[in-house]
Amino acid sequence: MTPTAHIAIYDTLADWEIGHLLVELRTGRFTGTPWNVVTVAETAEPVTSMGGIRMVPDMLLADLHPASSDLLILAGAEFWDADGGTALVAAAARFLDVGVPVAAICGATAGLARGGLLDHRRHTSAAPEYLEATGYAGAGLYVDERAVVDGDLITAGPDSPVQFARATLRRLGLVSDRTLEAYEGVFHRADASAYPVLVQAH
């Protein structure tokens, strides 16, 4: 059965933060395992990303159940900084409660912090001060790294889309460490010497 990743969509979604991850999941070009990528939103209305891409959700958040998913992806967006995303945070809690991974980047980490989901898990974000402004209780577990995995939770800051993809793919067990190192080398460091490893994986 083809695994499925659910990507939450909403107005001003930060396209670039999740692009690498979505491409690798959907195509399976380096993993050998193409995934279904399904968009989910709170309403059936179209949304427009920060980059101006208009998207119509495949399904409603109210119909999303962790048992039907293998991953929930939450990207940054302006509404996270306006205390939005309560229903999405509740969905993330349900996923984590039953051991289905949640990958959150940038503003989505602030939403998880407000919801108490980072109080007892190692995590990262844009900066410690960004999350501290939410009033959360997990500051002592903040890690100054580009991406952090703690059990079923993957977090990253807005400047780390490649590392976000790498960490999520590793958590899902889809790619060898050697291929992941080459992946970051090519797409983050522009290291031409890493291309042969990716070509071999492809």
mmCIF file with all atom_site columns, C-alpha atoms in Angstrom:
data_model
loop_
_atom_site.group_PDB
_atom_site.id
_atom_site.type_symbol
_atom_site.label_atom_id
_atom_site.label_alt_id
_atom_site.label_comp_id
_atom_site.label_asym_id
_atom_site.label_entity_id
_atom_site.label_seq_id
_atom_site.pdbx_PDB_ins_code
_atom_site.Cartn_x
_atom_site.Cartn_y
_atom_site.Cartn_z
_atom_site.occupancy
_atom_site.B_iso_or_equiv
_atom_site.pdbx_formal_charge
_atom_site.auth_seq_id
_atom_site.auth_comp_id
_atom_site.auth_asym_id
_atom_site.auth_atom_id
_atom_site.pdbx_PDB_model_num
ATOM 1   C CA . MET A 1 1   ? 0.000   0.000  0.000  1.00 0.00 ? 1   MET A CA 1
ATOM 2   C CA . THR A 1 2   ? 1.365   3.414  -0.987 1.00 0.00 ? 2   THR A CA 1
ATOM 3   C CA . PRO A 1 3   ? 2.185   5.556  2.075  1.00 0.00 ? 3   PRO A CA 1
ATOM 4   C CA . THR A 1 4   ? 0.487   8.928  2.403  1.00 0.00 ? 4   THR A CA 1
ATOM 5   C CA . ALA A 1 5   ? 1.719   12.305 3.589  1.00 0.00 ? 5   ALA A CA 1
ATOM 6   C CA . HIS A 1 6   ? -0.850  14.946 4.487  1.00 0.00 ? 6   HIS A CA 1
ATOM 7   C CA . ILE A 1 7   ? 0.224   18.546 3.992  1.00 0.00 ? 7   ILE A CA 1
ATOM 8   C CA . ALA A 1 8   ? -1.866  21.181 5.729  1.00 0.00 ? 8   ALA A CA 1
ATOM 9   C CA . ILE A 1 9   ? -2.534  24.157 3.479  1.00 0.00 ? 9   ILE A CA 1
ATOM 10  C CA . TYR A 1 10  ? -3.649  27.671 4.381  1.00 0.00 ? 10  TYR A CA 1
ATOM 11  C CA . ASP A 1 11  ? -3.305  31.207 3.091  1.00 0.00 ? 11  ASP A CA 1
ATOM 12  C CA . THR A 1 12  ? 0.282   32.537 3.040  1.00 0.00 ? 12  THR A CA 1
ATOM 13  C CA . LEU A 1 13  ? 1.746   29.043 3.345  1.00 0.00 ? 13  LEU A CA 1
ATOM 14  C CA . ALA A 1 14  ? 5.522   29.363 2.917  1.00 0.00 ? 14  ALA A CA 1
ATOM 15  C CA . ASP A 1 15  ? 6.103   27.402 -0.286 1.00 0.00 ? 15  ASP A CA 1
ATOM 16  C CA . TRP A 1 16  ? 9.876   27.153 -0.115 1.00 0.00 ? 16  TRP A CA 1
ATOM 17  C CA . GLU A 1 17  ? 9.967   25.605 3.343  1.00 0.00 ? 17  GLU A CA 1
ATOM 18  C CA . ILE A 1 18  ? 8.364   22.328 2.301  1.00 0.00 ? 18  ILE A CA 1
ATOM 19  C CA . GLY A 1 19  ? 9.247   22.128 -1.394 1.00 0.00 ? 19  GLY A CA 1
ATOM 20  C CA . HIS A 1 20  ? 12.231  19.797 -1.054 1.00 0.00 ? 20  HIS A CA 1
ATOM 21  C CA . LEU A 1 21  ? 10.369  17.411 1.225  1.00 0.00 ? 21  LEU A CA 1
ATOM 22  C CA . LEU A 1 22  ? 7.241   17.236 -0.936 1.00 0.00 ? 22  LEU A CA 1
ATOM 23  C CA . VAL A 1 23  ? 9.217   16.572 -4.107 1.00 0.00 ? 23  VAL A CA 1
ATOM 24  C CA . GLU A 1 24  ? 11.210  13.735 -2.578 1.00 0.00 ? 24  GLU A CA 1
ATOM 25  C CA . LEU A 1 25  ? 8.141   12.124 -1.018 1.00 0.00 ? 25  LEU A CA 1
ATOM 26  C CA . ARG A 1 26  ? 5.959   12.365 -4.126 1.00 0.00 ? 26  ARG A CA 1
ATOM 27  C CA . THR A 1 27  ? 8.546   11.283 -6.684 1.00 0.00 ? 27  THR A CA 1
ATOM 28  C CA . GLY A 1 28  ? 10.537  8.813  -4.615 1.00 0.00 ? 28  GLY A CA 1
ATOM 29  C CA . ARG A 1 29  ? 13.456  9.653  -6.909 1.00 0.00 ? 29  ARG A CA 1
ATOM 30  C CA . PHE A 1 30  ? 16.073  9.053  -4.207 1.00 0.00 ? 30  PHE A CA 1
ATOM 31  C CA . THR A 1 31  ? 14.060  6.818  -1.900 1.00 0.00 ? 31  THR A CA 1
ATOM 32  C CA . GLY A 1 32  ? 12.555  4.347  -4.364 1.00 0.00 ? 32  GLY A CA 1
ATOM 33  C CA . THR A 1 33  ? 9.217   4.769  -2.579 1.00 0.00 ? 33  THR A CA 1
ATOM 34  C CA . PRO A 1 34  ? 6.796   7.321  -4.089 1.00 0.00 ? 34  PRO A CA 1
ATOM 35  C CA . TRP A 1 35  ? 4.227   8.596  -1.612 1.00 0.00 ? 35  TRP A CA 1
ATOM 36  C CA . ASN A 1 36  ? 0.750   9.988  -2.026 1.00 0.00 ? 36  ASN A CA 1
ATOM 37  C CA . VAL A 1 37  ? 0.751   13.685 -1.117 1.00 0.00 ? 37  VAL A CA 1
ATOM 38  C CA . VAL A 1 38  ? -2.679  14.861 0.003  1.00 0.00 ? 38  VAL A CA 1
ATOM 39  C CA . THR A 1 39  ? -3.546  18.459 0.861  1.00 0.00 ? 39  THR A CA 1
ATOM 40  C CA . VAL A 1 40  ? -5.807  19.114 3.833  1.00 0.00 ? 40  VAL A CA 1
ATOM 41  C CA . ALA A 1 41  ? -7.414  22.339 5.064  1.00 0.00 ? 41  ALA A CA 1
ATOM 42  C CA . GLU A 1 42  ? -9.975  23.537 7.585  1.00 0.00 ? 42  GLU A CA 1
ATOM 43  C CA . THR A 1 43  ? -12.412 24.517 4.832  1.00 0.00 ? 43  THR A CA 1
ATOM 44  C CA . ALA A 1 44  ? -12.948 23.561 1.200  1.00 0.00 ? 44  ALA A CA 1
ATOM 45  C CA . GLU A 1 45  ? -12.141 27.091 0.013  1.00 0.00 ? 45  GLU A CA 1
ATOM 46  C CA . PRO A 1 46  ? -9.040  27.606 -2.156 1.00 0.00 ? 46  PRO A CA 1
ATOM 47  C CA . VAL A 1 47  ? -5.988  29.043 -0.431 1.00 0.00 ? 47  VAL A CA 1
ATOM 48  C CA . THR A 1 48  ? -3.111  31.091 -1.823 1.00 0.00 ? 48  THR A CA 1
ATOM 49  C CA . SER A 1 49  ? 0.452   30.414 -0.780 1.00 0.00 ? 49  SER A CA 1
ATOM 50  C CA . MET A 1 50  ? 2.996   33.111 -0.001 1.00 0.00 ? 50  MET A CA 1
ATOM 51  C CA . GLY A 1 51  ? 4.397   32.555 -3.487 1.00 0.00 ? 51  GLY A CA 1
ATOM 52  C CA . GLY A 1 52  ? 0.991   33.143 -5.067 1.00 0.00 ? 52  GLY A CA 1
ATOM 53  C CA . ILE A 1 53  ? 0.105   29.528 -5.856 1.00 0.00 ? 53  ILE A CA 1
ATOM 54  C CA . ARG A 1 54  ? -3.632  28.890 -5.607 1.00 0.00 ? 54  ARG A CA 1
ATOM 55  C CA . MET A 1 55  ? -4.451  25.508 -4.099 1.00 0.00 ? 55  MET A CA 1
ATOM 56  C CA . VAL A 1 56  ? -7.705  23.631 -3.531 1.00 0.00 ? 56  VAL A CA 1
ATOM 57  C CA . PRO A 1 57  ? -7.572  21.147 -0.636 1.00 0.00 ? 57  PRO A CA 1
ATOM 58  C CA . ASP A 1 58  ? -8.062  17.464 -1.349 1.00 0.00 ? 58  ASP A CA 1
ATOM 59  C CA . MET A 1 59  ? -9.838  16.920 1.958  1.00 0.00 ? 59  MET A CA 1
ATOM 60  C CA . LEU A 1 60  ? -11.046 18.625 5.123  1.00 0.00 ? 60  LEU A CA 1
ATOM 61  C CA . LEU A 1 61  ? -9.132  18.601 8.379  1.00 0.00 ? 61  LEU A CA 1
ATOM 62  C CA . ALA A 1 62  ? -12.237 17.330 10.174 1.00 0.00 ? 62  ALA A CA 1
ATOM 63  C CA . ASP A 1 63  ? -12.006 14.131 8.104  1.00 0.00 ? 63  ASP A CA 1
ATOM 64  C CA . LEU A 1 64  ? -8.313  13.522 8.731  1.00 0.00 ? 64  LEU A CA 1
ATOM 65  C CA . HIS A 1 65  ? -7.499  10.582 10.997 1.00 0.00 ? 65  HIS A CA 1
ATOM 66  C CA . PRO A 1 66  ? -3.969  9.528  11.973 1.00 0.00 ? 66  PRO A CA 1
ATOM 67  C CA . ALA A 1 67  ? -4.773  5.913  11.111 1.00 0.00 ? 67  ALA A CA 1
ATOM 68  C CA . SER A 1 68  ? -5.115  6.972  7.462  1.00 0.00 ? 68  SER A CA 1
ATOM 69  C CA . SER A 1 69  ? -1.814  8.813  7.339  1.00 0.00 ? 69  SER A CA 1
ATOM 70  C CA . ASP A 1 70  ? 1.910   8.240  7.594  1.00 0.00 ? 70  ASP A CA 1
ATOM 71  C CA . LEU A 1 71  ? 2.982   11.860 8.083  1.00 0.00 ? 71  LEU A CA 1
ATOM 72  C CA . LEU A 1 72  ? 1.516   15.301 8.809  1.00 0.00 ? 72  LEU A CA 1
ATOM 73  C CA . ILE A 1 73  ? 3.427   18.296 7.422  1.00 0.00 ? 73  ILE A CA 1
ATOM 74  C CA . LEU A 1 74  ? 2.951   21.816 8.788  1.00 0.00 ? 74  LEU A CA 1
ATOM 75  C CA . ALA A 1 75  ? 4.626   24.730 7.013  1.00 0.00 ? 75  ALA A CA 1
ATOM 76  C CA . GLY A 1 76  ? 5.084   28.294 8.162  1.00 0.00 ? 76  GLY A CA 1
ATOM 77  C CA . ALA A 1 77  ? 2.522   31.001 7.387  1.00 0.00 ? 77  ALA A CA 1
ATOM 78  C CA . GLU A 1 78  ? 1.577   34.439 8.655  1.00 0.00 ? 78  GLU A CA 1
ATOM 79  C CA . PHE A 1 79  ? -1.413  33.182 10.600 1.00 0.00 ? 79  PHE A CA 1
ATOM 80  C CA . TRP A 1 80  ? 0.753   31.192 13.031 1.00 0.00 ? 80  TRP A CA 1
ATOM 81  C CA . ASP A 1 81  ? 2.077   34.495 14.405 1.00 0.00 ? 81  ASP A CA 1
ATOM 82  C CA . ALA A 1 82  ? -1.486  35.720 14.914 1.00 0.00 ? 82  ALA A CA 1
ATOM 83  C CA . ASP A 1 83  ? -2.245  32.803 17.274 1.00 0.00 ? 83  ASP A CA 1
ATOM 84  C CA . GLY A 1 84  ? -3.902  30.829 14.461 1.00 0.00 ? 84  GLY A CA 1
ATOM 85  C CA . GLY A 1 85  ? -3.839  27.115 13.780 1.00 0.00 ? 85  GLY A CA 1
ATOM 86  C CA . THR A 1 86  ? -5.577  25.784 16.892 1.00 0.00 ? 86  THR A CA 1
ATOM 87  C CA . ALA A 1 87  ? -7.341  23.008 14.969 1.00 0.00 ? 87  ALA A CA 1
ATOM 88  C CA . LEU A 1 88  ? -4.094  22.046 13.226 1.00 0.00 ? 88  LEU A CA 1
ATOM 89  C CA . VAL A 1 89  ? -2.255  21.839 16.536 1.00 0.00 ? 89  VAL A CA 1
ATOM 90  C CA . ALA A 1 90  ? -5.015  19.604 17.888 1.00 0.00 ? 90  ALA A CA 1
ATOM 91  C CA . ALA A 1 91  ? -4.590  17.366 14.827 1.00 0.00 ? 91  ALA A CA 1
ATOM 92  C CA . ALA A 1 92  ? -0.819  17.254 15.375 1.00 0.00 ? 92  ALA A CA 1
ATOM 93  C CA . ALA A 1 93  ? -1.415  16.195 18.985 1.00 0.00 ? 93  ALA A CA 1
ATOM 94  C CA . ARG A 1 94  ? -3.622  13.331 17.826 1.00 0.00 ? 94  ARG A CA 1
ATOM 95  C CA . PHE A 1 95  ? -0.941  12.200 15.368 1.00 0.00 ? 95  PHE A CA 1
ATOM 96  C CA . LEU A 1 96  ? 1.804   12.289 17.976 1.00 0.00 ? 96  LEU A CA 1
ATOM 97  C CA . ASP A 1 97  ? -0.369  10.510 20.541 1.00 0.00 ? 97  ASP A CA 1
ATOM 98  C CA . VAL A 1 98  ? -0.602  7.443  18.294 1.00 0.00 ? 98  VAL A CA 1
ATOM 99  C CA . GLY A 1 99  ? 2.938   7.539  16.929 1.00 0.00 ? 99  GLY A CA 1
ATOM 100 C CA . VAL A 1 100 ? 2.387   9.067  13.493 1.00 0.00 ? 100 VAL A CA 1
ATOM 101 C CA . PRO A 1 101 ? 5.162   11.557 12.654 1.00 0.00 ? 101 PRO A CA 1
ATOM 102 C CA . VAL A 1 102 ? 4.567   15.297 12.467 1.00 0.00 ? 102 VAL A CA 1
ATOM 103 C CA . ALA A 1 103 ? 7.009   17.552 10.588 1.00 0.00 ? 103 ALA A CA 1
ATOM 104 C CA . ALA A 1 104 ? 6.741   21.251 11.447 1.00 0.00 ? 104 ALA A CA 1
ATOM 105 C CA . ILE A 1 105 ? 8.848   24.129 10.171 1.00 0.00 ? 105 ILE A CA 1
ATOM 106 C CA . CYS A 1 106 ? 9.117   27.841 10.952 1.00 0.00 ? 106 CYS A CA 1
ATOM 107 C CA . GLY A 1 107 ? 5.866   29.401 12.179 1.00 0.00 ? 107 GLY A CA 1
ATOM 108 C CA . ALA A 1 108 ? 4.254   26.002 12.654 1.00 0.00 ? 108 ALA A CA 1
ATOM 109 C CA . THR A 1 109 ? 6.690   25.373 15.495 1.00 0.00 ? 109 THR A CA 1
ATOM 110 C CA . ALA A 1 110 ? 5.251   28.422 17.281 1.00 0.00 ? 110 ALA A CA 1
ATOM 111 C CA . GLY A 1 111 ? 1.784   26.940 16.925 1.00 0.00 ? 111 GLY A CA 1
ATOM 112 C CA . LEU A 1 112 ? 2.978   23.674 18.428 1.00 0.00 ? 112 LEU A CA 1
ATOM 113 C CA . ALA A 1 113 ? 4.683   25.588 21.225 1.00 0.00 ? 113 ALA A CA 1
ATOM 114 C CA . ARG A 1 114 ? 1.466   27.416 22.107 1.00 0.00 ? 114 ARG A CA 1
ATOM 115 C CA . GLY A 1 115 ? -0.337  24.102 22.151 1.00 0.00 ? 115 GLY A CA 1
ATOM 116 C CA . GLY A 1 116 ? 2.133   22.596 24.630 1.00 0.00 ? 116 GLY A CA 1
ATOM 117 C CA . LEU A 1 117 ? 3.523   20.061 22.169 1.00 0.00 ? 117 LEU A CA 1
ATOM 118 C CA . LEU A 1 118 ? 7.116   21.274 22.568 1.00 0.00 ? 118 LEU A CA 1
ATOM 119 C CA . ASP A 1 119 ? 7.115   21.393 26.361 1.00 0.00 ? 119 ASP A CA 1
ATOM 120 C CA . HIS A 1 120 ? 8.570   17.897 26.685 1.00 0.00 ? 120 HIS A CA 1
ATOM 121 C CA . ARG A 1 121 ? 10.246  17.292 23.316 1.00 0.00 ? 121 ARG A CA 1
ATOM 122 C CA . ARG A 1 122 ? 13.584  18.431 21.918 1.00 0.00 ? 122 ARG A CA 1
ATOM 123 C CA . HIS A 1 123 ? 12.969  20.914 19.123 1.00 0.00 ? 123 HIS A CA 1
ATOM 124 C CA . THR A 1 124 ? 14.235  23.847 17.114 1.00 0.00 ? 124 THR A CA 1
ATOM 125 C CA . SER A 1 125 ? 12.773  26.805 15.232 1.00 0.00 ? 125 SER A CA 1
ATOM 126 C CA . ALA A 1 126 ? 13.778  30.172 13.812 1.00 0.00 ? 126 ALA A CA 1
ATOM 127 C CA . ALA A 1 127 ? 15.374  31.237 17.115 1.00 0.00 ? 127 ALA A CA 1
ATOM 128 C CA . PRO A 1 128 ? 14.848  30.482 20.810 1.00 0.00 ? 128 PRO A CA 1
ATOM 129 C CA . GLU A 1 129 ? 13.451  33.981 21.360 1.00 0.00 ? 129 GLU A CA 1
ATOM 130 C CA . TYR A 1 130 ? 10.785  33.347 18.731 1.00 0.00 ? 130 TYR A CA 1
ATOM 131 C CA . LEU A 1 131 ? 9.375   30.424 20.671 1.00 0.00 ? 131 LEU A CA 1
ATOM 132 C CA . GLU A 1 132 ? 9.899   32.045 24.067 1.00 0.00 ? 132 GLU A CA 1
ATOM 133 C CA . ALA A 1 133 ? 7.498   34.775 22.944 1.00 0.00 ? 133 ALA A CA 1
ATOM 134 C CA . THR A 1 134 ? 4.740   32.140 22.898 1.00 0.00 ? 134 THR A CA 1
ATOM 135 C CA . GLY A 1 135 ? 5.066   31.678 26.652 1.00 0.00 ? 135 GLY A CA 1
ATOM 136 C CA . TYR A 1 136 ? 5.686   27.953 26.295 1.00 0.00 ? 136 TYR A CA 1
ATOM 137 C CA . ALA A 1 137 ? 7.381   25.811 28.926 1.00 0.00 ? 137 ALA A CA 1
ATOM 138 C CA . GLY A 1 138 ? 9.850   23.996 26.689 1.00 0.00 ? 138 GLY A CA 1
ATOM 139 C CA . ALA A 1 139 ? 12.659  26.540 26.364 1.00 0.00 ? 139 ALA A CA 1
ATOM 140 C CA . GLY A 1 140 ? 15.088  24.206 28.107 1.00 0.00 ? 140 GLY A CA 1
ATOM 141 C CA . LEU A 1 141 ? 14.647  21.661 25.321 1.00 0.00 ? 141 LEU A CA 1
ATOM 142 C CA . TYR A 1 142 ? 15.422  24.076 22.483 1.00 0.00 ? 142 TYR A CA 1
ATOM 143 C CA . VAL A 1 143 ? 18.320  22.849 20.332 1.00 0.00 ? 143 VAL A CA 1
ATOM 144 C CA . ASP A 1 144 ? 20.299  25.262 18.162 1.00 0.00 ? 144 ASP A CA 1
ATOM 145 C CA . GLU A 1 145 ? 20.386  23.045 15.089 1.00 0.00 ? 145 GLU A CA 1
ATOM 146 C CA . ARG A 1 146 ? 18.865  23.354 11.630 1.00 0.00 ? 146 ARG A CA 1
ATOM 147 C CA . ALA A 1 147 ? 16.533  20.411 12.153 1.00 0.00 ? 147 ALA A CA 1
ATOM 148 C CA . VAL A 1 148 ? 15.768  18.293 15.206 1.00 0.00 ? 148 VAL A CA 1
ATOM 149 C CA . VAL A 1 149 ? 14.054  14.935 15.536 1.00 0.00 ? 149 VAL A CA 1
ATOM 150 C CA . ASP A 1 150 ? 12.571  13.826 18.835 1.00 0.00 ? 150 ASP A CA 1
ATOM 151 C CA . GLY A 1 151 ? 10.654  10.596 18.461 1.00 0.00 ? 151 GLY A CA 1
ATOM 152 C CA . ASP A 1 152 ? 7.838   11.305 16.023 1.00 0.00 ? 152 ASP A CA 1
ATOM 153 C CA . LEU A 1 153 ? 8.336   15.080 15.908 1.00 0.00 ? 153 LEU A CA 1
ATOM 154 C CA . ILE A 1 154 ? 10.551  16.814 13.355 1.00 0.00 ? 154 ILE A CA 1
ATOM 155 C CA . THR A 1 155 ? 11.130  20.571 13.644 1.00 0.00 ? 155 THR A CA 1
ATOM 156 C CA . ALA A 1 156 ? 13.187  23.085 11.671 1.00 0.00 ? 156 ALA A CA 1
ATOM 157 C CA . GLY A 1 157 ? 13.673  26.798 11.162 1.00 0.00 ? 157 GLY A CA 1
ATOM 158 C CA . PRO A 1 158 ? 12.716  28.782 8.038  1.00 0.00 ? 158 PRO A CA 1
ATOM 159 C CA . ASP A 1 159 ? 16.250  28.815 6.657  1.00 0.00 ? 159 ASP A CA 1
ATOM 160 C CA . SER A 1 160 ? 16.556  25.028 6.656  1.00 0.00 ? 160 SER A CA 1
ATOM 161 C CA . PRO A 1 161 ? 14.217  23.469 4.057  1.00 0.00 ? 161 PRO A CA 1
ATOM 162 C CA . VAL A 1 162 ? 16.902  21.032 2.890  1.00 0.00 ? 162 VAL A CA 1
ATOM 163 C CA . GLN A 1 163 ? 17.713  19.919 6.429  1.00 0.00 ? 163 GLN A CA 1
ATOM 164 C CA . PHE A 1 164 ? 13.979  19.670 7.140  1.00 0.00 ? 164 PHE A CA 1
ATOM 165 C CA . ALA A 1 165 ? 13.623  17.275 4.212  1.00 0.00 ? 165 ALA A CA 1
ATOM 166 C CA . ARG A 1 166 ? 16.718  15.347 5.235  1.00 0.00 ? 166 ARG A CA 1
ATOM 167 C CA . ALA A 1 167 ? 15.591  14.934 8.845  1.00 0.00 ? 167 ALA A CA 1
ATOM 168 C CA . THR A 1 168 ? 12.090  13.861 7.858  1.00 0.00 ? 168 THR A CA 1
ATOM 169 C CA . LEU A 1 169 ? 13.273  11.348 5.269  1.00 0.00 ? 169 LEU A CA 1
ATOM 170 C CA . ARG A 1 170 ? 15.678  9.909  7.818  1.00 0.00 ? 170 ARG A CA 1
ATOM 171 C CA . ARG A 1 171 ? 12.978  9.663  10.479 1.00 0.00 ? 171 ARG A CA 1
ATOM 172 C CA . LEU A 1 172 ? 10.773  7.817  7.989  1.00 0.00 ? 172 LEU A CA 1
ATOM 173 C CA . GLY A 1 173 ? 13.614  5.413  7.222  1.00 0.00 ? 173 GLY A CA 1
ATOM 174 C CA . LEU A 1 174 ? 13.407  6.054  3.490  1.00 0.00 ? 174 LEU A CA 1
ATOM 175 C CA . VAL A 1 175 ? 17.009  6.903  2.640  1.00 0.00 ? 175 VAL A CA 1
ATOM 176 C CA . SER A 1 176 ? 20.449  5.768  3.745  1.00 0.00 ? 176 SER A CA 1
ATOM 177 C CA . ASP A 1 177 ? 22.612  8.168  5.728  1.00 0.00 ? 177 ASP A CA 1
ATOM 178 C CA . ARG A 1 178 ? 25.119  8.218  2.852  1.00 0.00 ? 178 ARG A CA 1
ATOM 179 C CA . THR A 1 179 ? 22.443  9.352  0.400  1.00 0.00 ? 179 THR A CA 1
ATOM 180 C CA . LEU A 1 180 ? 21.102  11.918 2.855  1.00 0.00 ? 180 LEU A CA 1
ATOM 181 C CA . GLU A 1 181 ? 24.565  13.390 3.334  1.00 0.00 ? 181 GLU A CA 1
ATOM 182 C CA . ALA A 1 182 ? 24.940  13.649 -0.438 1.00 0.00 ? 182 ALA A CA 1
ATOM 183 C CA . TYR A 1 183 ? 21.465  15.175 -0.699 1.00 0.00 ? 183 TYR A CA 1
ATOM 184 C CA . GLU A 1 184 ? 22.360  17.971 1.692  1.00 0.00 ? 184 GLU A CA 1
ATOM 185 C CA . GLY A 1 185 ? 25.702  18.393 -0.035 1.00 0.00 ? 185 GLY A CA 1
ATOM 186 C CA . VAL A 1 186 ? 24.078  18.928 -3.419 1.00 0.00 ? 186 VAL A CA 1
ATOM 187 C CA . PHE A 1 187 ? 21.040  20.989 -2.452 1.00 0.00 ? 187 PHE A CA 1
ATOM 188 C CA . HIS A 1 188 ? 22.482  23.020 0.422  1.00 0.00 ? 188 HIS A CA 1
ATOM 189 C CA . ARG A 1 189 ? 26.217  23.250 -0.118 1.00 0.00 ? 189 ARG A CA 1
ATOM 190 C CA . ALA A 1 190 ? 26.236  22.965 -3.928 1.00 0.00 ? 190 ALA A CA 1
ATOM 191 C CA . ASP A 1 191 ? 28.861  20.251 -3.566 1.00 0.00 ? 191 ASP A CA 1
ATOM 192 C CA . ALA A 1 192 ? 29.310  18.770 -7.037 1.00 0.00 ? 192 ALA A CA 1
ATOM 193 C CA . SER A 1 193 ? 31.278  15.833 -5.641 1.00 0.00 ? 193 SER A CA 1
ATOM 194 C CA . ALA A 1 194 ? 28.087  14.561 -4.000 1.00 0.00 ? 194 ALA A CA 1
ATOM 195 C CA . TYR A 1 195 ? 26.201  14.177 -7.297 1.00 0.00 ? 195 TYR A CA 1
ATOM 196 C CA . PRO A 1 196 ? 27.430  10.641 -8.097 1.00 0.00 ? 196 PRO A CA 1
ATOM 197 C CA . VAL A 1 197 ? 25.909  9.325  -4.860 1.00 0.00 ? 197 VAL A CA 1
ATOM 198 C CA . LEU A 1 198 ? 22.534  10.830 -5.729 1.00 0.00 ? 198 LEU A CA 1
ATOM 199 C CA . VAL A 1 199 ? 22.717  9.564  -9.292 1.00 0.00 ? 199 VAL A CA 1
ATOM 200 C CA . GLN A 1 200 ? 23.356  6.086  -7.949 1.00 0.00 ? 200 GLN A CA 1
ATOM 201 C CA . ALA A 1 201 ? 20.380  6.411  -5.578 1.00 0.00 ? 201 ALA A CA 1
ATOM 202 C CA . HIS A 1 202 ? 18.181  7.603  -8.440 1.00 0.00 ? 202 HIS A CA 1
#
